[in-house]
Structure formats: structure tokens, C-alpha cells
Amino acid sequence: MAQTDRRDAPGLPDFSLLKRLARDQLIYLLEQLPGKKDLFIDADLMSPLDRIANVTTLKQHEVDKLYKVELKPVVSVSDQLCFLIRPRIQTVKWIADVVKSDKAVGRFRRYKIIFTPQKFYACETVLEEQGVYGDVTSDEWEFYLLPLDDDIISLELPEFFRDNFLEGDQRWVTTAGSALRLLHFLFGPFSKVYGIGRCAKMVYESWREQVEDGEKKAQNPDIGNVFLIDRDVDFVTPLCSQVVYEGLVDDIFRIKCGSVEFGPDVTSTDKSLKVMLNSQDKVHVGETQRKKEIWWEKQRKKKRCGMDIKQMKAFVAEELKGLKQEHRLLSLHIGACESIMKKKTKQDFQELLKTEHSLLEGFEIRECITYIEEHINRQVSMIESLRLLCLLSLTENGESYGIEHLLSFANLRQIGLLVEQQPGETLTVMESKVGKLVNDKTAGKLTDAFSSLAKKSNFRALSKRLMLIPKTGEEYDLRVPRDMAYIFSGAYIPLSCKLIEQVLERDGWTGFEEVTRMLNGHEFAVTGPEDSKYPQRIILVMFLGGCTFSEISALRFLGRERGCKFIVLTTAITNSSRLLESLLDNQG
């Protein structure tokens, strides 16, 4: 959404170049299969593709019909099939089945697989094992980066989090390094690179390996400093309820590739409507109301001046042209706000926030546990209950209660020692409540799912050392925020963003040894030559494992305060629901 910057703030690079490059390469790959063809697209590629090349563009390059990959027999009658997919074994096996089915009935077609953002050796192995390697051609669409806003770029790889941090699968490290290499080539060279986390270090090393010694450097770099950070450095922030507008919209309606689809409850019609949420959307509910008031004041003044009909028509045509669009968007955003308020009121959002804030501050923990038990007992939402349990465990350093007990209950249930409570039977209070939460469907997954979250946490010590919790008792005016805590109603400064702020201020990790030790290390700082040509006030922050809209808002605030600009590069936009669901979902 629109931001108010300092007058001396630097301008941002034009990242629309990334979309043009991606579109041109895709067109080139499609033209390698000349003639009419049907295109099958992975479901999670449809939204990103729409931002790069719409249906009209695809039709211009002889794409006849579009299908979503659904892993079932195809109904296409085309003699040429093109598959635009992520490099997933399950999908490749399905394509092999399509080819074998055609061969079984004596049908000849041409098949082309376009892997994006890259092709993995395992996928080619599957084609060989299925006996269809010679029947298909394959290529790579190096679609690494999708600009979602002037200052947000996404790899659109939500699976990065689970694959890397839970499964230990490092296949996406090279992809992240390639994305960094592309930005370095187009908008670099970078002056300084800071990072923390095991994955961050591997991505940095991958990037350095890909950068050729003789690579031509941009004469006037657009990006100066880079900060790489792993998601598991800070799990607390994405587990907190979001209260910034974009975060609330994402939690309730789910923002996909920078756009959100509002249903009839918001549009007040029988239709849904897709709306872009970015800097081009100038609508803030308060800001637009102010603009309307200014406009009406102008109208009253002009009326007092005695305009004739012709002048009035010209005035209306000119002044109302943009206002109509803003009014339409304003109505949608007001409808969204009303829908959010209804849902949050139903969930007793204020009581939920009070519990979260108490957990963050380390106060009234017994009352917090009681609230969580009641939440589980009401069976409001399994994901919400797991979120609160994770937040409890992480903020209380995993001691005495929390995730380790949940793992125990999951293990007991899996082997049959903990069963569903039957009428008349008696279990302990916590056993009863967690028993309702841990049903048969999820019991087998939970041990693995939370292993990465159950490690020893040092949140309380980190919070004190970095002053993440503003002093209590002081009134916090959200209309005039004084620090990044405003994104959580003044209760908590996100650990990830505080680290970035401190390292940039210190120009490295020196004097931060105690903090890095509590964060399990893997910090690094690589500085290049001091040169005035480097735009030190343009900082690229790369989140490996996902970034929330709350963190984006915090960095925007920090940028305004420091007179600089932060560009957020993330493997995906995430929130608590997406993060936890990715741990519980079966992955193909």
C-alpha cells in the first residue's frame, strides 16, 4: 500500500525489468514448440504466470487451450502438449502416465516440459525410469523473481520452508543463489553482504560460486547492502497475530501474488472481485476519506465562485475521473474492514491479543495456559491452537510445557497409548484437551512437523538483550508510531527486523557475539570496497523461508526513520497459518 517517505529518501530500482525478462524467455520457450498447442499449468503457477503473461499473450504465441494440472487423465485433443510445472516428482510421474496412455492406444503427440525455475536431476531420472525420456523434450524457465510491489520481490516458493528447515532438503539453495545472482547482475554490484543462519550462508556461497570473475559490473549500482536471514532465526514473529492492514487481509482472505479476491460479503454483489494490493493502490481508508473531504471543500468553493454549467461539467470530468476509481476501491476496502471486524469480533480477537502479548512479555503465563486449554477445548481451529502452543513453547524457552508435551501426546496416540476420550472416562485436563486436538489424521505427522520448532529457544534472553518489548505502562499512540513495535500494537518489535537494524547500525556483527550465540551462529559479514558510487541507503533483505506483511511494514517504518529504502526479497509471503499448514501437509 502507499507509503509516505522522507523527502531525502532514495528512489527504488525499476523491478519491472524482471517481469519483462521472464515474459520474453517464456515466449521463446513456447515458440520452440511451433504450431498450436495446449498448455498445462501447475496450480500454484497460475497466479504468478498471470502477472507475467496473460491469456492474450499466450494465445498470440499459439497456445490454444489452457488447463490446470490436476493429476488425472487429460481431455486435450491437441497434437502438442506443453507442461509448465514446478520440478516435482509426482507431477513428472503424471506426465509420464499421460505419454504412456497415448502410446498404449497408438496416439502420437509431441510433448514438452518446461520446468520452472529450474530442472532437477531427479525429474529426469523419473522420465528415464518410466521409459518416456526419449518421448519428451524439456527445458527450464528461469523465472526466479516476481515483483509484487515496488519494494517486494518473491521467489514464490512456499515449499522452500518445509523442504529446507524440516526435511533438510537443500535443493532450493541453488535457486535462491541464482535469484541473488540475477539481482546482482542487473542492479549490483553489492557493496556489503550480511547474513545469519545456516541456509543464508549456503545461499551466499552458492551466489558467489555463480558469479563469474569476469562478469560485467553495472556502472551505477542500484542496490548497496544485502542482508540474508533464515526463517528459523525468528519463529516468534510469524506466529504472532498480524494487525497491520495487509497482514489482516492476508490472514482472512489470503493474498496471492500481490492480489486478493474479495467475495460477495465484501463486494455487496453476487460476484467476487480481484484487487491488487500494492503501491499503485493509493487507497487508505483514512487517506481517501481525507481526499474526499478536500474535494468536496473544493467543490463548495467553486460553487461559491459561481461556475456555469459548462465549467461544472469540465470540473466534474477532470476531478471525478480519478475519484471514481478511488471510491470503488474505498468501498471494497471498507467492506473488507467490516468483514475482518466481524470475524475477529467473533474470535474474541482482543482477548487473543492480550494472551499473545502476555506470552511475549512473560507475564501471567498460567492464565495464558488456561486460555490455550480453553481454545483447544472449544475446538475453534486446530491450526490456531497449534500456533498458540508453539508461541507458548518458544517464548518460554521450551521449558515445562508446550511443544515437547505435544510431541509426547502425539507419540502416545500414534502407538495407541493415548486414545480419544470416551464418555465416562477420565484423563488429566491437558491430556483431554490435547487429545481432542491431536486426531488420528495428524498424529503421525506432528512429531516431524514440530521437530524444527521444538529446539531450545532463547527468546526471553534475546528479548531482554535487544529490548524487543517496549516498556510497559507507557501509552503507545499507534497514530504516531515511535518504533517498529507499532506493527504489533506497541507490544513487540520483531526479532528479525531488530537484528537487521542493529547489524546495519554496527556495520557488522562485532559486539553482537552474545546474541549470535543464542541464535546458533552462522552469522557472516562480507564487505566490498568503500566507494561513494554504492547506494548505501538501498538495502536488500532476503528472507529464506518466508516473510510476513508485518515484517515488511516494520522495515518500511525503519526505512522512513533512517532515510533509506528496504527491498524485501523473500522465498514466499507467509503467515502463521501457511507456516504451520506447510508442516502438516503431505508434500508431493
XYZ file of C-alpha atoms in Angstrom:
588
model
C 0.000 0.000 0.000
C 1.068 3.589 -0.423
C 3.787 4.865 1.905
C 4.827 8.376 2.942
C 8.587 8.808 2.645
C 11.080 11.421 3.717
C 11.926 13.970 1.059
C 15.565 12.842 1.039
C 14.659 9.136 0.682
C 16.364 7.434 -2.267
C 14.377 6.138 -5.215
C 13.831 2.432 -5.762
C 15.109 0.465 -8.767
C 12.613 -0.360 -11.510
C 11.981 -4.063 -10.995
C 9.509 -4.289 -13.873
C 12.563 -5.357 -15.884
C 12.384 -8.708 -14.092
C 8.886 -9.328 -15.442
C 9.862 -8.362 -18.975
C 12.833 -10.724 -18.936
C 10.692 -13.583 -17.596
C 7.981 -12.966 -20.213
C 10.453 -12.841 -23.086
C 12.094 -16.100 -22.042
C 8.734 -17.864 -21.656
C 7.656 -16.727 -25.136
C 10.938 -18.006 -26.540
C 10.415 -21.423 -24.908
C 6.830 -21.683 -26.179
C 7.990 -20.886 -29.689
C 10.380 -23.850 -29.523
C 7.233 -25.946 -29.942
C 5.901 -24.356 -33.163
C 2.243 -24.644 -34.043
C -0.898 -24.793 -31.943
C -0.503 -26.430 -28.547
C -2.380 -26.894 -25.298
C -0.677 -25.659 -22.149
C -0.994 -27.440 -18.799
C -0.028 -25.233 -15.850
C 0.769 -26.195 -12.262
C -1.944 -24.809 -9.980
C 0.469 -22.738 -7.907
C 1.991 -21.236 -11.062
C -1.265 -19.829 -12.404
C -1.269 -16.654 -10.299
C 2.436 -15.863 -10.887
C 2.014 -16.549 -14.607
C -0.907 -14.130 -14.764
C 1.423 -11.380 -13.511
C 3.935 -12.169 -16.273
C 1.958 -13.196 -19.360
C -1.825 -13.074 -19.536
C -4.049 -15.306 -21.643
C -3.952 -12.890 -24.584
C -0.158 -13.023 -24.683
C -0.172 -16.817 -24.570
C -2.769 -17.017 -27.355
C -0.588 -14.769 -29.520
C 2.075 -17.460 -29.346
C -0.149 -20.323 -30.471
C -1.330 -21.587 -27.100
C -4.781 -22.941 -27.931
C -6.264 -24.093 -24.639
C -5.153 -23.740 -21.035
C -5.557 -26.457 -18.414
C -4.699 -26.668 -14.744
C -2.558 -29.662 -13.807
C -4.900 -31.959 -11.867
C -3.047 -35.289 -11.998
C -5.835 -37.064 -13.877
C -6.312 -38.241 -17.489
C -6.156 -35.356 -19.960
C -9.050 -34.401 -22.206
C -6.985 -32.392 -24.677
C -7.297 -33.355 -28.356
C -4.269 -31.295 -29.390
C -1.329 -32.987 -31.099
C 1.079 -30.907 -28.998
C 1.053 -30.759 -25.217
C 3.195 -28.367 -23.221
C 3.534 -28.667 -19.442
C 4.594 -25.677 -17.342
C 5.406 -27.135 -13.933
C 7.433 -26.986 -10.764
C 10.124 -29.702 -10.634
C 8.056 -32.151 -8.572
C 8.376 -35.905 -8.934
C 4.637 -36.524 -8.553
C 3.848 -34.198 -11.455
C 6.553 -35.715 -13.672
C 5.147 -39.197 -12.982
C 1.721 -37.957 -14.065
C 3.162 -36.600 -17.329
C 4.857 -39.961 -17.905
C 1.467 -41.663 -17.411
C -0.084 -39.310 -19.997
C 2.612 -40.249 -22.512
C 2.278 -43.988 -21.815
C -1.524 -43.825 -22.096
C -1.204 -42.205 -25.532
C 1.324 -44.801 -26.657
C -0.940 -47.620 -25.472
C -3.683 -46.510 -27.865
C -1.285 -45.706 -30.702
C -1.637 -41.934 -30.441
C 1.314 -39.784 -31.454
C 1.793 -36.367 -29.897
C 4.674 -34.018 -29.176
C 5.339 -33.319 -25.514
C 7.364 -30.517 -23.973
C 8.008 -29.970 -20.271
C 9.039 -26.504 -19.105
C 10.394 -26.706 -15.577
C 10.485 -23.533 -13.514
C 12.535 -22.110 -12.005
C 14.897 -24.966 -12.779
C 15.067 -28.643 -13.703
C 16.214 -31.181 -11.127
C 18.146 -34.326 -11.963
C 15.577 -36.396 -10.038
C 12.867 -35.360 -12.517
C 14.878 -36.567 -15.498
C 15.560 -39.814 -13.640
C 11.806 -40.370 -13.271
C 11.299 -39.911 -17.021
C 14.023 -42.491 -17.668
C 12.589 -44.954 -15.154
C 9.117 -44.583 -16.699
C 10.522 -45.260 -20.166
C 9.431 -41.959 -21.719
C 12.651 -39.924 -21.613
C 13.009 -40.050 -25.393
C 9.391 -39.079 -25.965
C 9.518 -35.657 -24.321
C 11.668 -32.582 -24.623
C 12.354 -30.471 -21.569
C 13.633 -27.013 -20.801
C 13.963 -24.516 -17.966
C 12.096 -21.266 -17.500
C 14.420 -19.316 -15.229
C 11.554 -17.471 -13.585
C 13.253 -16.729 -10.270
C 11.796 -13.403 -9.238
C 8.293 -11.917 -9.260
C 7.945 -8.253 -8.199
C 4.845 -7.976 -6.005
C 5.292 -4.290 -5.224
C 7.821 -1.519 -5.682
C 9.768 -2.894 -2.707
C 8.717 -6.575 -2.547
C 10.084 -9.397 -4.705
C 9.110 -13.041 -4.251
C 10.529 -16.317 -5.487
C 7.001 -17.743 -4.986
C 8.421 -20.923 -3.454
C 6.297 -21.624 -0.358
C 7.729 -25.164 -0.231
C 11.191 -23.721 0.474
C 10.369 -23.515 4.196
C 9.324 -27.125 4.691
C 11.905 -28.590 2.316
C 14.863 -26.790 3.840
C 14.015 -26.380 7.523
C 12.058 -29.581 8.162
C 13.192 -32.093 5.549
C 16.768 -30.841 5.300
C 16.387 -30.811 1.506
C 18.745 -28.151 0.158
C 17.684 -28.331 -3.498
C 16.325 -24.765 -3.451
C 19.579 -23.261 -2.165
C 20.971 -23.015 -5.696
C 17.683 -21.437 -6.848
C 17.939 -18.755 -4.158
C 21.578 -18.190 -5.106
C 20.566 -17.806 -8.763
C 17.913 -15.239 -7.807
C 20.536 -13.256 -5.915
C 22.921 -13.547 -8.875
C 20.274 -12.097 -11.219
C 19.690 -9.100 -8.952
C 23.434 -8.645 -8.575
C 23.877 -8.653 -12.340
C 21.004 -6.265 -13.062
C 21.127 -3.929 -10.071
C 24.539 -4.509 -8.460
C 27.286 -4.973 -7.705
C 26.570 -5.166 -3.985
C 28.807 -3.315 -1.569
C 28.305 -5.301 1.639
C 26.595 -8.584 2.444
C 25.480 -9.550 5.953
C 23.681 -12.703 6.966
C 22.669 -15.079 9.720
C 21.544 -18.674 9.521
C 22.846 -21.892 8.052
C 20.758 -21.604 4.893
C 21.698 -17.930 4.470
C 25.356 -18.881 4.477
C 24.808 -21.617 1.887
C 22.819 -19.256 -0.360
C 25.575 -16.659 -0.118
C 28.187 -19.269 -1.060
C 26.022 -20.515 -3.940
C 25.663 -16.967 -5.236
C 29.396 -16.317 -5.028
C 30.117 -19.529 -6.929
C 27.728 -18.486 -9.705
C 29.187 -15.015 -10.118
C 31.872 -15.262 -12.757
C 35.121 -13.436 -12.115
C 34.868 -11.629 -15.424
C 31.191 -10.744 -15.111
C 30.450 -7.238 -16.287
C 29.546 -4.932 -13.399
C 26.917 -2.243 -13.560
C 28.490 1.207 -13.662
C 25.847 2.709 -11.389
C 24.596 0.079 -8.930
C 21.053 0.439 -7.636
C 21.457 -1.746 -4.544
C 24.207 -1.275 -1.973
C 23.865 -3.567 1.027
C 22.345 -7.046 1.317
C 21.110 -8.873 4.414
C 20.255 -12.601 4.309
C 18.260 -14.140 7.172
C 16.857 -17.614 7.802
C 13.250 -18.001 8.887
C 14.234 -20.219 11.815
C 16.261 -17.361 13.295
C 12.901 -15.872 14.279
C 9.858 -18.123 14.536
C 8.092 -15.927 17.081
C 7.253 -13.083 14.696
C 5.308 -15.132 12.092
C 3.395 -16.864 14.904
C 2.030 -13.564 16.232
C -1.390 -12.332 15.098
C -0.995 -9.653 12.457
C -2.701 -6.309 12.983
C -1.348 -4.279 10.047
C -3.935 -3.995 7.268
C -2.177 -6.119 4.642
C -1.480 -8.759 7.286
C -5.123 -8.901 8.341
C -6.254 -9.134 4.728
C -3.742 -11.928 4.138
C -4.872 -13.830 7.239
C -8.571 -13.588 6.366
C -8.687 -13.572 2.551
C -5.207 -14.863 1.579
C -3.225 -12.578 -0.692
C -1.795 -14.376 -3.728
C 0.935 -12.795 -5.820
C 0.056 -9.316 -4.597
C -3.676 -9.572 -5.269
C -6.659 -10.598 -3.190
C -10.064 -11.894 -4.198
C -12.911 -10.338 -2.246
C -16.099 -12.383 -2.127
C -19.748 -11.262 -2.189
C -19.638 -10.462 1.535
C -17.179 -7.662 0.695
C -18.320 -6.572 -2.779
C -22.000 -6.443 -1.722
C -22.874 -8.115 -5.028
C -23.252 -11.700 -6.174
C -19.764 -11.623 -7.690
C -16.197 -11.848 -6.412
C -13.627 -9.268 -7.412
C -9.833 -9.472 -7.570
C -7.940 -6.401 -6.338
C -4.246 -5.577 -6.443
C -2.673 -4.636 -3.117
C 0.467 -2.650 -3.804
C 1.896 0.851 -4.048
C -0.225 1.560 -7.110
C -3.283 1.213 -4.884
C -3.397 4.677 -3.387
C -6.342 3.858 -1.176
C -6.049 4.065 2.556
C -9.413 4.276 4.249
C -8.421 7.358 6.257
C -6.361 8.940 3.472
C -9.088 8.595 0.868
C -11.702 9.980 3.244
C -9.440 12.999 3.708
C -9.134 13.370 -0.089
C -12.901 13.237 -0.448
C -13.300 15.941 2.169
C -10.751 18.123 0.342
C -12.583 17.521 -2.947
C -15.959 18.453 -1.502
C -14.410 21.572 0.025
C -13.045 22.478 -3.425
C -16.489 21.883 -4.887
C -18.137 24.174 -2.329
C -15.569 26.885 -3.003
C -16.072 26.598 -6.764
C -19.818 26.726 -6.292
C -19.449 29.909 -4.287
C -17.403 31.305 -7.159
C -20.431 30.802 -9.422
C -19.362 28.285 -12.108
C -21.617 27.930 -15.130
C -22.849 24.555 -16.450
C -20.011 24.137 -18.952
C -17.398 24.856 -16.305
C -19.102 22.492 -13.890
C -19.061 19.663 -16.484
C -15.376 20.206 -17.155
C -14.679 20.278 -13.425
C -16.586 17.072 -12.805
C -14.944 15.273 -15.758
C -11.477 16.256 -14.593
C -11.821 15.997 -10.835
C -14.036 12.934 -10.624
C -12.129 10.822 -13.117
C -9.672 9.526 -10.562
C -12.041 9.808 -7.635
C -14.488 7.264 -9.084
C -11.765 4.630 -9.161
C -10.699 5.545 -5.636
C -14.300 5.446 -4.475
C -14.745 1.954 -5.899
C -11.576 0.733 -4.187
C -12.513 2.552 -0.997
C -15.863 0.745 -0.916
C -14.101 -2.599 -1.301
C -11.576 -1.839 1.427
C -14.295 -0.655 3.778
C -16.200 -3.872 3.038
C -13.033 -5.856 3.748
C -12.545 -3.996 7.037
C -16.120 -4.743 8.073
C -15.692 -8.425 7.196
C -12.420 -8.595 9.151
C -14.036 -6.891 12.148
C -16.910 -9.372 12.151
C -14.593 -12.370 12.021
C -12.192 -11.004 14.629
C -15.006 -9.998 16.974
C -16.437 -13.492 16.695
C -12.999 -14.891 17.597
C -12.681 -12.511 20.594
C -9.615 -11.001 18.983
C -8.824 -8.632 21.848
C -8.613 -11.482 24.332
C -6.404 -13.396 21.916
C -4.060 -10.409 21.532
C -3.927 -9.962 25.293
C -2.831 -13.605 25.672
C -0.180 -13.254 22.959
C 1.171 -10.044 24.484
C 1.377 -11.711 27.897
C 3.334 -14.597 26.371
C 5.713 -12.166 24.676
C 6.224 -10.228 27.922
C 6.467 -13.354 30.092
C 3.591 -12.312 32.364
C 0.556 -14.259 33.607
C 1.717 -17.476 31.963
C -0.715 -19.633 33.962
C -3.615 -17.547 32.685
C -2.238 -17.908 29.155
C -2.132 -21.702 29.520
C -5.720 -21.692 30.748
C -6.748 -19.630 27.708
C -4.953 -22.032 25.349
C -6.577 -25.053 27.023
C -9.997 -23.440 26.617
C -9.180 -22.642 22.989
C -8.340 -26.304 22.369
C -11.414 -27.457 24.268
C -13.706 -25.319 22.092
C -12.056 -26.872 19.001
C -12.186 -23.496 17.288
C -9.278 -24.227 14.959
C -6.540 -26.825 15.120
C -4.062 -24.504 13.383
C -4.851 -21.666 15.788
C -4.383 -23.970 18.776
C -1.063 -25.214 17.428
C 0.019 -21.628 16.808
C -0.619 -20.671 20.423
C 1.122 -23.791 21.721
C 4.163 -23.053 19.555
C 4.210 -19.434 20.711
C 3.987 -20.589 24.327
C 6.864 -23.016 23.903
C 9.118 -20.591 22.041
C 8.592 -17.649 24.380
C 9.033 -19.830 27.476
C 12.230 -21.407 26.082
C 10.558 -24.784 25.586
C 10.561 -25.438 29.333
C 7.981 -27.242 31.458
C 5.171 -27.217 28.895
C 4.433 -26.588 25.264
C 5.672 -28.379 22.171
C 7.590 -31.136 23.965
C 4.348 -32.237 25.661
C 2.502 -32.064 22.352
C 5.123 -34.348 20.827
C 4.735 -36.767 23.715
C 0.961 -36.869 23.295
C 1.340 -37.371 19.547
C 3.713 -40.297 20.087
C 1.451 -41.856 22.718
C -1.547 -41.507 20.453
C 0.282 -42.948 17.466
C 1.141 -46.180 19.291
C -2.293 -46.413 20.886
C -1.460 -45.437 24.472
C -3.449 -42.213 24.264
C -6.900 -42.643 22.763
C -9.888 -40.401 22.188
C -11.644 -39.694 25.439
C -14.809 -41.783 25.716
C -17.891 -40.766 27.745
C -17.375 -41.622 31.395
C -13.591 -41.952 31.109
C -11.237 -39.615 32.933
C -7.988 -38.185 31.659
C -5.905 -35.347 33.024
C -7.061 -31.931 31.894
C -4.185 -31.359 29.462
C -4.350 -34.922 28.112
C -8.015 -34.484 27.408
C -7.610 -31.187 25.607
C -4.583 -32.154 23.548
C -6.242 -35.491 22.787
C -9.035 -33.591 21.064
C -6.507 -31.545 19.156
C -4.297 -34.419 18.043
C -6.647 -36.537 15.973
C -5.774 -39.695 14.065
C -5.203 -37.810 10.823
C -2.447 -35.604 12.193
C -0.946 -37.724 14.971
C 1.510 -39.444 12.678
C 2.785 -36.122 11.321
C 3.167 -33.984 14.417
C 6.450 -35.326 15.719
C 8.242 -34.475 12.480
C 6.191 -31.368 11.931
C 7.353 -29.627 15.097
C 10.842 -31.024 15.458
C 12.279 -27.840 13.949
C 10.240 -25.671 16.321
C 10.943 -27.661 19.477
C 14.637 -26.867 19.734
C 15.863 -24.849 22.659
C 14.697 -21.262 22.364
C 16.407 -18.255 23.922
C 13.618 -15.811 23.240
C 13.360 -14.411 26.755
C 17.100 -13.622 26.939
C 17.111 -12.249 23.390
C 14.080 -10.122 24.118
C 15.809 -8.538 27.103
C 19.148 -8.090 25.333
C 17.601 -6.489 22.227
C 14.794 -4.683 24.075
C 12.110 -6.244 21.913
C 9.338 -5.433 24.408
C 8.672 -1.696 24.865
C 8.422 -0.537 28.460
C 5.027 -1.322 29.936
C 2.956 1.426 31.452
C 3.857 3.887 28.706
C 0.985 4.936 26.494
C 1.617 3.923 22.879
C -0.058 6.111 20.274
C -0.402 3.993 17.134
C -1.204 7.106 15.119
C 2.310 8.378 15.830
C 4.445 5.222 15.998
C 7.833 5.652 17.633
C 9.365 2.282 16.792
C 8.743 -0.940 14.876
C 6.573 -2.289 17.717
C 3.637 -0.388 16.215
C 3.034 -3.314 13.854
C 2.017 -5.386 16.909
C 0.057 -2.626 18.637
C 3.149 -1.492 20.521
C 3.680 -4.867 22.218
C 6.690 -6.324 20.403
C 9.456 -5.362 17.970
C 10.002 -8.245 15.525
C 13.275 -10.025 16.286
C 14.174 -10.375 12.603
C 13.843 -6.652 11.917
C 15.625 -5.648 15.132
C 18.606 -7.793 14.106
C 18.709 -6.107 10.702
C 18.559 -2.663 12.314
C 21.336 -3.420 14.800
C 23.715 -5.038 12.309
C 23.334 -2.158 9.867
C 23.989 0.340 12.658
C 27.077 -1.592 13.807
C 28.187 -2.278 10.233
C 28.603 -5.938 11.151
C 28.312 -8.434 13.997
C 31.141 -7.096 16.166
C 29.978 -6.766 19.769
C 26.979 -8.963 18.999
C 28.610 -12.268 19.927
C 26.220 -12.990 22.793
C 23.213 -12.543 20.530
C 24.604 -14.682 17.705
C 25.474 -17.431 20.193
C 21.851 -17.520 21.368
C 20.765 -17.670 17.709
C 23.024 -20.669 16.997
C 25.519 -18.640 14.978
C 26.211 -18.952 11.248
C 26.495 -15.167 11.034
C 28.720 -13.540 8.425
C 29.630 -10.133 7.045
C 31.456 -9.544 3.773
C 32.355 -6.008 2.848
C 33.475 -4.728 -0.511
C 35.435 -1.609 -1.352
C 34.256 1.643 0.157
C 33.046 3.653 -2.803
C 30.742 6.638 -2.994
C 29.022 5.168 -6.042
C 27.419 2.431 -3.922
C 23.871 3.367 -2.860
C 24.285 2.597 0.852
C 20.707 3.673 1.550
C 19.192 0.946 -0.655
C 19.203 -2.285 1.340
C 18.062 -5.675 0.048
C 16.791 -8.030 2.769
C 16.393 -11.665 1.735
C 14.139 -13.839 3.919
C 14.820 -17.545 3.385
C 11.717 -19.481 4.408
C 9.153 -16.719 4.082
C 8.360 -13.201 5.266
C 5.189 -11.713 6.770
C 3.444 -8.477 5.893
C 4.119 -7.409 9.490
C 7.873 -7.623 8.889
C 7.525 -5.747 5.612
C 5.636 -2.977 7.420
C 8.306 -2.855 10.127
C 11.119 -2.492 7.581
C 9.203 0.215 5.732
C 8.885 2.103 9.018
C 12.594 1.623 9.741
C 13.437 2.882 6.271
C 11.365 6.024 6.763
C 13.060 6.657 10.107
C 16.572 6.140 8.700
C 16.003 7.895 5.391
C 16.706 4.720 3.429
C 14.732 2.124 1.476
C 14.441 -1.580 2.171
C 13.723 -4.022 -0.629
C 12.251 -7.270 0.666
C 13.240 -10.393 -1.260
C 11.503 -13.489 0.081
C 11.056 -17.109 -0.899
C 7.323 -16.519 -0.292
C 4.920 -14.361 1.666
C 3.938 -16.306 4.756
C 1.833 -16.089 7.906
C 1.184 -18.368 10.867
C -1.419 -20.474 9.057
C 0.725 -21.046 5.970
C 3.773 -21.829 8.074
C 2.014 -24.440 10.214
C -0.025 -25.903 7.359
C 3.164 -26.439 5.373
C 4.499 -28.550 8.241
C 1.357 -30.659 8.426
C 0.555 -31.052 4.722
C 1.713 -34.048 2.726
C 4.121 -32.825 0.075
C 4.269 -34.360 -3.398
